[in-house]
XYZ file of C-alpha atoms in Angstrom:
737
model
C 11.008 -20.424 11.089
C 10.085 -23.257 8.697
C 8.220 -20.791 6.451
C 11.095 -18.283 6.467
C 13.646 -20.893 5.564
C 11.495 -22.311 2.768
C 10.971 -18.814 1.351
C 14.671 -17.953 1.606
C 15.595 -21.241 -0.034
C 13.067 -20.636 -2.817
C 14.454 -17.163 -3.487
C 17.996 -18.528 -3.674
C 17.005 -20.888 -6.474
C 14.863 -18.293 -8.288
C 15.903 -17.476 -11.864
C 13.697 -14.567 -12.913
C 14.829 -12.715 -16.041
C 12.709 -9.648 -15.075
C 14.794 -9.031 -11.973
C 18.111 -9.453 -13.746
C 20.116 -6.692 -15.367
C 22.129 -6.642 -18.570
C 24.647 -4.284 -16.977
C 28.034 -6.032 -16.593
C 29.059 -3.801 -13.671
C 25.915 -3.096 -11.622
C 24.200 -5.818 -9.579
C 20.468 -6.139 -10.269
C 17.698 -6.656 -7.705
C 17.899 -10.441 -7.925
C 21.681 -10.475 -7.321
C 21.299 -8.116 -4.371
C 18.463 -10.200 -2.933
C 20.337 -13.507 -3.201
C 23.478 -11.878 -1.815
C 21.552 -10.648 1.247
C 20.046 -14.100 1.790
C 23.559 -15.621 1.788
C 24.572 -13.026 4.345
C 21.493 -13.792 6.475
C 22.114 -17.552 6.213
C 25.683 -17.077 7.481
C 24.329 -15.083 10.439
C 21.735 -17.793 11.202
C 24.471 -20.444 11.132
C 26.535 -18.397 13.602
C 23.867 -16.997 15.929
C 21.082 -19.626 15.854
C 23.155 -22.735 15.337
C 20.763 -25.244 16.912
C 17.585 -23.939 15.251
C 19.263 -23.628 11.846
C 20.848 -27.120 11.817
C 17.921 -28.942 10.134
C 17.916 -26.459 7.219
C 21.636 -26.074 6.760
C 22.335 -28.944 4.317
C 19.654 -27.585 1.941
C 21.238 -24.141 2.072
C 24.726 -25.535 1.498
C 23.443 -27.348 -1.607
C 21.555 -24.314 -2.909
C 24.493 -21.949 -2.350
C 26.898 -24.471 -3.870
C 24.737 -24.706 -7.023
C 24.506 -20.919 -7.093
C 28.290 -20.597 -6.996
C 29.051 -23.091 -9.761
C 26.460 -21.512 -12.059
C 27.344 -17.815 -11.531
C 29.629 -16.057 -14.013
C 32.757 -13.943 -13.511
C 31.056 -10.588 -14.246
C 31.638 -7.756 -11.758
C 27.897 -7.456 -11.038
C 27.993 -10.864 -9.287
C 30.938 -9.989 -7.024
C 28.942 -9.233 -3.872
C 26.721 -12.285 -4.377
C 29.656 -14.651 -4.922
C 31.603 -13.100 -2.053
C 28.700 -13.528 0.402
C 27.992 -17.057 -0.863
C 31.634 -18.091 -0.314
C 31.687 -16.385 3.090
C 28.643 -18.518 4.026
C 30.568 -21.702 3.160
C 33.643 -20.357 5.025
C 31.641 -19.721 8.215
C 29.954 -23.158 8.054
C 33.067 -25.256 7.346
C 34.820 -23.900 10.469
C 32.140 -25.317 12.811
C 32.899 -28.784 14.216
C 29.401 -30.279 13.803
C 29.247 -29.410 10.087
C 32.637 -30.774 9.133
C 31.039 -34.033 7.918
C 29.545 -32.013 5.034
C 33.052 -31.261 3.735
C 35.284 -34.184 4.740
C 34.836 -36.276 1.599
C 37.928 -35.967 -0.646
C 35.742 -35.467 -3.740
C 33.853 -32.633 -2.032
C 37.109 -30.868 -1.096
C 38.473 -31.306 -4.621
C 35.246 -30.004 -6.089
C 35.209 -26.905 -3.803
C 38.805 -26.298 -4.734
C 38.313 -26.637 -8.443
C 34.893 -25.043 -8.892
C 34.788 -22.339 -6.209
C 38.199 -21.349 -4.864
C 40.474 -21.442 -7.928
C 38.040 -19.631 -10.307
C 37.477 -16.870 -7.747
C 41.168 -16.289 -7.157
C 41.761 -15.397 -10.793
C 43.012 -11.911 -11.572
C 40.243 -10.587 -13.818
C 40.330 -7.800 -16.360
C 38.417 -5.612 -13.862
C 41.243 -6.139 -11.350
C 43.789 -5.307 -14.038
C 41.984 -2.057 -14.857
C 41.941 -1.094 -11.163
C 45.651 -1.939 -10.859
C 46.549 0.326 -13.763
C 43.963 3.113 -13.659
C 42.692 3.293 -10.082
C 45.781 2.352 -8.121
C 44.769 4.254 -4.973
C 41.568 2.223 -4.636
C 43.414 -1.017 -5.511
C 46.022 -0.360 -2.805
C 43.341 0.554 -0.263
C 41.520 -2.712 -0.940
C 44.590 -4.896 -1.054
C 46.834 -3.432 1.661
C 44.371 -1.897 4.073
C 41.868 -4.754 4.175
C 38.917 -2.932 2.638
C 38.620 -5.868 0.226
C 36.063 -7.488 2.507
C 33.515 -7.923 -0.297
C 35.879 -9.170 -2.986
C 35.837 -12.689 -4.435
C 39.538 -13.163 -3.696
C 39.168 -12.249 -0.024
C 36.189 -14.596 0.375
C 38.019 -17.446 -1.397
C 41.019 -16.853 0.872
C 38.750 -17.016 3.969
C 37.256 -20.285 2.681
C 40.747 -21.800 2.276
C 41.573 -20.843 5.868
C 38.237 -22.238 7.073
C 38.792 -25.581 5.335
C 42.342 -25.787 6.701
C 40.996 -25.735 10.260
C 39.929 -29.413 10.028
C 41.393 -30.597 6.728
C 44.792 -28.898 6.533
C 46.608 -31.960 5.132
C 44.152 -32.908 2.340
C 43.495 -29.257 1.371
C 47.238 -28.470 1.211
C 47.821 -31.554 -0.948
C 44.961 -30.685 -3.352
C 46.060 -27.073 -3.676
C 49.715 -27.972 -4.110
C 48.698 -29.779 -7.267
C 46.838 -26.711 -8.536
C 49.741 -24.412 -7.643
C 52.198 -26.626 -9.522
C 49.957 -26.831 -12.624
C 49.415 -23.030 -12.593
C 53.175 -22.415 -12.350
C 53.771 -24.927 -15.168
C 51.257 -23.060 -17.364
C 53.065 -19.799 -16.614
C 56.453 -21.344 -17.497
C 55.132 -22.468 -20.916
C 54.249 -18.909 -21.955
C 54.918 -16.190 -19.320
C 53.699 -13.361 -21.543
C 50.350 -15.046 -22.116
C 49.887 -16.907 -18.836
C 51.165 -14.521 -16.152
C 47.756 -14.521 -14.443
C 48.269 -18.213 -13.620
C 51.320 -17.349 -11.547
C 49.443 -14.493 -9.865
C 46.700 -16.937 -8.806
C 49.323 -19.474 -7.650
C 50.994 -16.878 -5.388
C 47.626 -15.837 -3.974
C 46.721 -19.483 -3.355
C 50.004 -20.158 -1.528
C 49.487 -17.014 0.564
C 45.939 -18.105 1.492
C 47.069 -21.621 2.271
C 50.055 -20.628 4.415
C 48.458 -17.805 6.444
C 46.976 -18.976 9.742
C 47.358 -15.882 11.944
C 48.305 -12.334 11.029
C 48.941 -8.959 12.688
C 49.533 -5.508 11.230
C 52.831 -5.237 13.094
C 54.410 -8.609 12.245
C 52.580 -9.862 9.127
C 51.919 -13.618 9.256
C 52.700 -14.805 12.782
C 51.500 -18.404 12.370
C 51.973 -20.335 9.130
C 50.869 -23.681 7.720
C 53.887 -25.929 8.357
C 53.034 -28.020 5.297
C 53.899 -25.061 3.029
C 57.633 -24.405 2.535
C 57.599 -20.616 2.346
C 61.344 -20.235 2.010
C 61.556 -22.697 -0.876
C 58.685 -20.941 -2.671
C 60.447 -17.599 -2.132
C 63.711 -18.890 -3.648
C 62.088 -20.719 -6.587
C 59.262 -18.379 -7.568
C 59.400 -14.985 -5.800
C 63.041 -14.006 -6.076
C 62.972 -14.135 -9.886
C 60.258 -11.428 -10.009
C 62.088 -9.313 -7.443
C 65.288 -9.594 -9.500
C 63.674 -9.077 -12.922
C 65.840 -6.552 -14.822
C 62.930 -5.203 -16.879
C 61.474 -2.599 -14.534
C 58.080 -2.359 -16.213
C 57.505 -6.012 -17.190
C 54.808 -7.976 -15.310
C 54.100 -5.225 -12.730
C 51.339 -7.329 -11.114
C 53.712 -10.240 -10.491
C 56.331 -7.871 -9.119
C 53.736 -6.386 -6.785
C 52.776 -9.962 -5.767
C 56.425 -10.794 -5.034
C 56.879 -7.640 -2.938
C 53.671 -8.376 -1.041
C 54.868 -11.950 -0.385
C 57.992 -10.570 1.332
C 55.867 -8.090 3.272
C 53.316 -10.682 4.447
C 55.781 -13.449 5.346
C 58.545 -11.210 6.730
C 58.302 -12.879 10.159
C 58.542 -16.364 8.611
C 61.425 -15.848 6.166
C 65.028 -16.137 7.402
C 66.942 -12.897 7.870
C 69.339 -13.646 4.988
C 66.376 -13.745 2.583
C 65.134 -10.391 3.910
C 68.605 -8.866 3.496
C 68.663 -10.239 -0.048
C 65.265 -8.610 -0.675
C 66.158 -5.126 0.644
C 68.300 -3.850 -2.300
C 65.797 -5.398 -4.728
C 62.918 -3.567 -3.031
C 64.919 -0.330 -3.264
C 65.172 -0.879 -7.032
C 61.384 -1.418 -7.272
C 60.895 2.104 -5.885
C 61.780 3.261 -9.413
C 58.935 1.316 -11.064
C 56.420 3.430 -12.964
C 53.566 1.270 -11.643
C 52.063 3.105 -8.650
C 51.063 -0.146 -6.978
C 54.548 -1.610 -7.390
C 56.550 1.322 -6.029
C 53.998 1.832 -3.235
C 54.274 -1.815 -2.197
C 58.072 -1.549 -2.296
C 57.972 1.496 0.025
C 55.505 -0.205 2.361
C 57.555 -3.429 2.450
C 60.750 -1.520 3.309
C 58.942 0.445 6.018
C 57.616 -2.790 7.562
C 61.041 -4.495 7.390
C 62.680 -1.491 9.078
C 60.279 -1.782 12.041
C 61.028 -5.469 12.700
C 62.747 -6.190 15.990
C 65.496 -8.737 16.462
C 67.179 -10.070 19.605
C 67.572 -7.554 22.476
C 64.705 -5.555 20.952
C 67.035 -3.848 18.470
C 65.994 -3.467 14.843
C 66.332 -6.722 12.918
C 68.001 -4.939 10.002
C 70.804 -2.747 11.346
C 72.191 0.575 10.059
C 75.506 -1.190 9.383
C 73.767 -3.740 7.129
C 72.007 -0.874 5.326
C 75.220 1.160 4.814
C 75.865 0.081 1.184
C 72.328 1.040 0.146
C 71.685 4.324 1.989
C 72.248 6.712 -0.891
C 70.199 4.647 -3.351
C 67.414 4.170 -0.773
C 67.081 7.900 -0.061
C 67.383 8.870 -3.740
C 64.772 6.353 -4.870
C 62.305 7.207 -2.102
C 62.385 10.911 -2.958
C 62.284 10.205 -6.711
C 59.224 8.000 -6.177
C 57.400 11.058 -4.778
C 57.773 12.640 -8.219
C 55.693 9.963 -10.001
C 52.328 11.425 -11.109
C 50.211 9.135 -8.892
C 52.473 9.411 -5.839
C 53.045 13.127 -5.244
C 51.433 12.722 -1.806
C 51.880 8.977 -1.331
C 51.628 8.288 2.416
C 53.383 4.895 2.140
C 56.468 6.518 0.585
C 56.539 9.310 3.153
C 56.160 6.789 5.973
C 59.080 4.806 4.483
C 61.167 8.025 4.443
C 60.327 8.606 8.116
C 61.165 4.994 9.029
C 64.429 5.086 7.039
C 65.538 8.199 8.945
C 64.595 6.543 12.238
C 66.521 3.350 11.421
C 69.625 4.938 9.906
C 70.080 7.724 12.500
C 73.589 9.303 12.208
C 74.143 7.676 8.820
C 71.711 10.171 7.208
C 73.541 13.272 8.500
C 75.674 13.755 5.338
C 72.498 13.743 3.212
C 70.438 16.089 5.380
C 71.377 19.378 3.631
C 69.887 18.002 0.397
C 66.979 16.171 2.019
C 65.818 19.094 4.158
C 65.488 21.185 0.985
C 63.335 18.494 -0.616
C 61.186 18.102 2.505
C 60.591 21.855 2.883
C 59.779 22.131 -0.826
C 57.223 19.343 -0.391
C 55.854 20.998 2.750
C 55.355 24.299 0.936
C 53.555 22.514 -1.913
C 51.147 20.514 0.273
C 50.424 23.483 2.541
C 48.572 25.138 -0.370
C 45.850 22.487 -0.067
C 46.361 19.894 2.663
C 44.357 16.837 1.630
C 46.277 13.765 2.833
C 46.460 13.805 6.665
C 48.677 10.705 6.982
C 51.121 11.963 4.367
C 51.349 15.330 6.130
C 51.892 13.698 9.513
C 54.778 11.538 8.270
C 56.253 14.578 6.503
C 56.415 16.506 9.788
C 57.757 13.416 11.598
C 60.538 13.229 8.986
C 61.367 16.906 9.569
C 61.566 16.271 13.328
C 63.875 13.308 12.807
C 66.133 15.380 10.563
C 66.410 18.023 13.285
C 66.846 15.583 16.170
C 69.467 13.373 14.512
C 71.571 16.230 13.126
C 71.438 18.478 16.198
C 72.192 15.607 18.551
C 75.549 15.279 16.821
C 76.045 19.025 16.414
C 73.624 21.400 18.225
C 74.802 24.535 16.398
C 73.301 23.208 13.158
C 69.883 24.143 14.567
C 70.271 27.575 12.939
C 70.521 26.027 9.459
C 67.214 24.198 10.066
C 65.622 27.443 11.205
C 66.827 29.166 8.026
C 65.303 26.409 5.908
C 62.028 26.008 7.809
C 61.074 29.476 9.050
C 60.114 30.928 5.632
C 57.688 28.013 5.085
C 56.408 28.197 8.679
C 55.863 31.948 8.285
C 53.775 31.357 5.172
C 51.734 28.652 6.948
C 51.102 30.990 9.896
C 50.227 33.964 7.661
C 47.844 31.875 5.552
C 46.384 30.317 8.703
C 46.705 26.735 7.406
C 44.776 25.293 10.341
C 45.688 21.642 9.731
C 49.410 22.472 9.920
C 49.575 24.912 12.834
C 49.740 22.231 15.594
C 52.603 20.583 13.695
C 54.462 23.865 13.143
C 54.270 24.690 16.864
C 55.675 21.250 17.767
C 58.614 21.554 15.370
C 59.308 25.100 16.606
C 59.324 23.794 20.205
C 61.789 21.101 19.224
C 64.067 23.696 17.572
C 63.870 26.187 20.440
C 64.549 23.491 23.068
C 67.871 22.702 21.344
C 69.179 26.253 21.959
C 71.269 27.067 25.010
C 69.655 29.370 27.532
C 68.780 32.121 25.094
C 65.993 32.980 22.669
C 66.990 34.089 19.152
C 65.406 37.334 17.941
C 63.424 35.482 15.238
C 61.498 33.686 17.995
C 61.000 36.845 20.085
C 59.457 38.572 17.073
C 56.872 35.797 16.899
C 56.096 35.705 20.643
C 53.269 38.314 20.737
C 51.446 36.508 17.905
C 51.398 33.279 19.927
C 49.282 34.982 22.588
C 46.533 36.015 20.158
C 43.152 34.718 21.400
C 42.150 33.377 17.962
C 44.923 30.753 18.087
C 43.679 29.523 21.468
C 40.095 29.094 20.249
C 41.126 25.941 18.357
C 41.487 22.923 20.616
C 44.125 21.281 18.362
C 46.481 24.234 18.894
C 46.418 24.170 22.692
C 48.853 21.331 23.617
C 51.574 22.347 21.112
C 51.188 26.075 21.850
C 51.508 25.475 25.600
C 54.648 23.436 24.976
C 56.048 26.202 22.763
C 55.381 28.863 25.426
C 57.033 26.554 27.978
C 60.095 26.388 25.710
C 60.159 30.220 25.556
C 59.991 30.424 29.367
C 62.629 27.742 29.888
C 65.117 29.348 27.488
C 64.496 32.967 28.393
C 62.109 33.726 31.251
C 64.143 36.813 32.163
C 64.274 37.973 28.513
C 60.491 37.808 28.285
C 60.061 39.598 31.623
C 62.420 42.412 30.581
C 61.377 42.792 26.948
C 57.960 44.391 27.426
C 55.531 44.914 30.275
C 52.587 43.419 28.381
C 54.147 39.968 27.929
C 53.298 38.656 31.416
C 49.620 39.755 31.412
C 49.368 38.128 27.969
C 50.714 34.838 29.333
C 48.427 35.021 32.364
C 45.469 35.733 30.077
C 46.166 32.446 28.308
C 46.453 30.701 31.683
C 43.108 32.177 32.790
C 41.363 30.961 29.633
C 42.769 27.430 29.952
C 42.059 27.106 33.667
C 38.363 27.818 33.059
C 38.075 24.741 30.821
C 37.614 21.233 32.245
C 39.179 19.838 29.081
C 42.282 22.083 29.097
C 42.860 23.077 32.733
C 45.900 20.762 32.998
C 47.478 22.685 30.094
C 46.891 25.896 32.053
C 48.789 24.395 34.981
C 51.677 23.328 32.703
C 51.995 26.963 31.650
C 51.611 28.303 35.189
C 54.241 25.896 36.547
C 56.707 27.068 33.875
C 55.999 30.704 34.789
C 56.673 29.934 38.475
C 59.807 27.929 37.688
C 61.480 30.145 35.081
C 60.295 33.762 35.455
C 62.254 36.012 37.842
C 60.271 36.120 41.142
C 60.060 39.926 41.171
C 58.491 39.993 37.696
C 55.360 38.137 38.783
C 55.046 39.187 42.431
C 52.203 41.603 41.644
C 50.203 38.864 39.912
C 50.590 36.037 42.430
C 47.544 36.762 44.582
C 45.285 37.080 41.534
C 46.536 33.703 40.248
C 45.517 32.000 43.511
C 42.127 33.754 43.531
C 41.431 32.468 40.003
C 42.327 28.927 41.113
C 40.012 29.129 44.139
C 37.162 30.421 41.999
C 37.555 27.398 39.738
C 37.758 25.074 42.784
C 34.454 26.457 44.045
C 32.678 26.367 40.669
C 33.756 22.901 39.466
C 36.191 20.768 41.409
C 37.350 17.734 39.390
C 39.943 15.098 40.277
C 42.144 16.223 37.363
C 42.028 19.831 38.586
C 42.815 18.832 42.194
C 45.849 16.777 41.111
C 47.216 19.686 39.043
C 46.452 22.149 41.854
C 48.395 20.027 44.371
C 51.438 19.876 42.089
C 51.269 23.653 41.562
C 51.061 24.660 45.246
C 53.909 22.301 46.123
C 56.044 23.652 43.277
C 55.285 27.123 44.685
C 56.497 25.886 48.090
C 59.698 24.493 46.527
C 60.362 27.634 44.464
C 59.439 30.418 46.927
C 59.468 28.604 50.283
C 56.788 27.250 52.605
C 56.388 30.553 54.442
C 55.554 32.335 51.160
C 52.924 29.653 50.426
C 51.330 30.034 53.873
C 51.370 33.834 53.654
C 49.735 34.030 50.214
C 46.902 31.707 51.269
C 46.284 33.606 54.495
C 46.419 36.979 52.704
C 43.418 35.911 50.593
C 41.429 34.844 53.684
C 42.553 34.285 57.304
C 43.218 30.606 58.189
C 42.852 29.562 54.535
C 46.243 27.790 54.577
C 44.959 25.380 57.231
C 41.728 24.765 55.309
C 43.636 23.928 52.117
C 45.939 21.504 53.965
C 43.058 19.846 55.825
C 40.425 19.707 53.063
C 42.578 19.253 49.944
C 46.213 18.267 50.538
C 45.753 15.607 53.255
C 42.754 13.769 51.735
C 43.694 14.127 48.056
C 47.498 13.898 47.734
C 47.286 10.108 47.309
C 45.650 10.757 43.911
C 48.730 12.497 42.465
C 50.247 10.411 39.646
C 53.592 10.509 37.838
C 57.084 10.199 39.343
C 58.025 13.869 38.851
C 54.653 15.109 40.127
C 54.938 12.934 43.258
C 58.483 14.176 43.845
C 57.354 17.826 43.624
C 54.542 17.151 46.122
C 56.894 15.262 48.472
C 59.496 18.047 48.531
C 56.834 20.776 48.799
C 55.055 19.068 51.724
C 58.404 18.386 53.439
C 59.107 22.136 53.300
C 55.648 22.926 54.773
C 56.239 20.412 57.599
C 59.765 21.550 58.462
C 60.310 25.134 57.246
C 57.031 26.868 58.139
C 56.993 28.140 61.748
C 53.179 28.544 61.678
C 52.898 24.747 61.469
C 54.522 24.445 64.917
C 53.186 27.468 66.801
C 49.561 28.167 65.772
C 46.253 26.327 65.354
C 47.830 24.795 62.214
C 49.841 22.492 64.523
C 46.920 20.033 64.685
C 47.326 19.422 60.904
C 51.079 18.673 61.191
C 50.786 14.945 61.955
C 47.954 14.205 59.460
C 50.048 16.002 56.794
C 53.117 13.863 57.649
C 50.909 10.751 57.612
C 49.636 11.749 54.121
C 53.217 12.265 52.889
C 54.304 8.816 54.114
C 51.168 7.454 52.395
C 52.267 9.167 49.149
C 55.606 7.341 49.459
C 54.310 3.919 50.464
C 50.674 3.356 49.508
C 49.353 2.557 46.013
C 48.128 5.531 44.016
C 44.437 6.307 44.525
C 43.111 6.290 40.959
C 39.425 6.335 41.878
C 37.261 8.914 40.128
C 33.870 10.038 41.494
C 30.890 8.704 39.524
C 29.757 12.147 38.445
C 33.126 12.793 36.743
C 33.117 9.829 34.352
C 31.119 11.752 31.767
C 32.591 15.236 31.885
C 31.582 16.887 28.645
C 34.266 18.359 26.469
C 33.363 21.992 25.850
C 31.243 22.567 22.782
C 33.500 23.471 19.899
C 31.607 25.265 17.143
C 32.174 23.978 13.622
C 35.139 21.993 12.370
C 38.117 21.709 14.691
C 41.527 20.428 13.692
C 42.507 17.669 16.093
C 45.879 17.687 17.809
C 48.195 14.970 16.491
C 51.245 14.370 18.646
C 54.442 13.992 16.632
C 56.281 10.969 18.054
C 59.671 12.302 16.966
C 59.032 15.774 18.393
C 58.577 14.177 21.828
C 59.676 16.204 24.812
C 61.782 14.678 27.572
C 60.033 14.726 30.954
C 61.237 17.760 32.877
C 62.021 17.576 36.580
C 62.057 21.113 38.064
C 63.752 19.827 41.231
C 66.393 17.866 39.333
C 69.370 16.410 41.148
C 69.013 18.803 44.078
C 66.889 16.098 45.702
C 67.775 12.513 44.877
C 65.527 10.638 47.290
C 62.632 12.614 48.837
C 62.402 10.103 51.744
C 65.994 10.956 52.750
C 65.173 14.674 52.419
C 62.192 14.220 54.781
C 64.383 12.433 57.348
C 67.117 15.087 57.157
C 64.591 17.943 57.350
C 62.801 16.412 60.376
C 66.175 15.947 62.074
C 67.000 19.627 61.461
C 63.580 20.705 62.766
C 63.938 18.532 65.873
C 67.323 20.058 66.724
C 65.736 23.525 66.526
C 62.938 22.590 68.957
C 64.103 19.547 70.959
C 61.441 17.124 72.168
C 58.592 18.578 70.127
C 58.834 16.340 67.029
C 59.144 12.941 68.833
C 56.258 13.949 71.108
C 53.972 14.836 68.134
C 54.883 11.580 66.394
C 54.289 9.329 69.396
C 50.869 10.766 70.224
C 49.179 10.760 66.812
C 51.145 9.055 63.982
C 49.918 5.498 63.334
C 52.273 2.585 63.998
C 52.782 1.559 60.357
C 53.656 5.112 59.259
C 56.006 5.437 62.247
C 57.778 2.242 61.191
C 58.282 3.588 57.649
C 59.599 6.868 59.100
C 62.114 5.008 61.277
C 63.357 3.348 58.075
C 63.877 6.757 56.405
C 65.787 8.055 59.444
C 68.036 4.983 59.496
C 68.711 5.264 55.750
C 69.657 8.934 56.230
C 71.739 8.046 59.354
C 70.003 10.720 61.447
C 67.739 10.678 64.497
C 65.185 12.939 66.116
C 65.970 14.812 69.300
């Protein structure tokens, strides 16, 4: 190790003109080499602390000398960044703090390393003006990991760990002198104020999250006072295009310290931020949109939004106008931050946006048509569809008949997207269509029926991203017009069952197949599917034999119990036994009894409870044939479903089920939060408490065959289950005879 360290140290101090480059932008071999050594040294200090200790002071000296002698050119950025990151990682460690605790050392680091590397250079200015997308990505999204500013900021935080008081005092002096320089000649010295704001931000930030901004701040820094004295003036500046960097800094200050500033300051900032949406600077209006979006997500007491719709009322029109106008700026035609702010504004304001929707929906559909020609910004597109969903939800909640005006506006664009097979947008279109169709009363408009056959085309189902939203859309069709579909054409049902058959064969999508099948059972007229029922069960058994997974079993249990609820327990027993004699008993014994504890979800458990109750109490074969021996174990399993924790164990061989190979590029499915579907309970209010239903049903059964039920219970039901059952009977005020 001695040799390595000596060689590394020697290379750090090497000054070889042959390895250097005259290029101002590109790092040469020597810069890259020294930069890598700094990186390695930081890793040694972290990973091999004990072994590296004897060499560390030499490295600190060498890297310090390197920093104070390296220029501001872009080609040195990675080197300087890694060198500062080395110092940042070392100064945080308790046993090295003696290297930094001298006041002169701290002052020197401050003056010679931190302040010079926080300066806003001409290269930064060029990026701000000419490459705003990259500047925003670096600054807002944290991809500035290799920048001088980020490294200097990390060093400030590192030093504050042990020397918060002295460091804050030293920097306060620098901040004050920078602000004084700015005040002398703002036009000439605006970069001094930029550095001062960055320094205050670095100094004050102790802990940060994406959701809340700075969650822990340096108590020695008065953030509110700094906001009032130095930030507010830039937010209020009447000249829209003067000092855009300082305005962006001011907006970012509000965004970062939103959890630390009092609410009255945030309310003061909101109308100012709305004004900044009109700035020509892409960075400035993007930051304004992002800041508003973040403020609108903040939660106050009682988990309500911190800023309320009532407080926003005076600014709604200007907010919406400025957000949509900002999308017209050349660099922001598909600006995801603006579109996210539109989505969040709709979500916050709710009913207050209804008067503006007729205008806004036109602008959103126009934008949708434009981006559908060449979808290139996935986040922008996602927020655009979320905004459409919010428009529909909010307006139709107040007045459901307005759904037709949304359909008039959206269907021409959706038709074009479907005809042009815009793959990225199809999953979104199907979700919005589901949302629209679910708002209708129990009927399906002709425009939807015309589309129905196209939704069954195999090519649509080849793409995995289409499957969840298409299944939901077909479920909406069945819910709103099962009879209409059954009566409209004979080929509709085989088409639906063809989709079910394809899905059920896939380990990845079999649950979607069951969603569809359950909707068919629940909503289609019984006579329309009677000829297909046996074939459905045969397909399910074939899949059970070929590859039985826990997910499949859970879905299968919900399905057979829904069948029992919908058509009766006798129908369930008869269809099993028509496929193979005594099959009903085998299914109960080998699948229902041992596996029902795995069923998850309140609605799913309720379906299973009601279905099993019907099998126990409404199926004569359970009392009078060889199936009688399964009666008590089935009751025991049902009481277990009510009272025992869910069995969420998965067999070892199922942990790595491969998703089916999908050839080529596949558009992923992105769930739209604001297109969310309410959980559907097919049993509804007909059964409030399944435990009471069990008690009442057992009482009814016992009156039909007196003595039988108590005798079966006393001989084979375990004591704990019997105790639970007595509780159900008491709650239902019935008894067994």
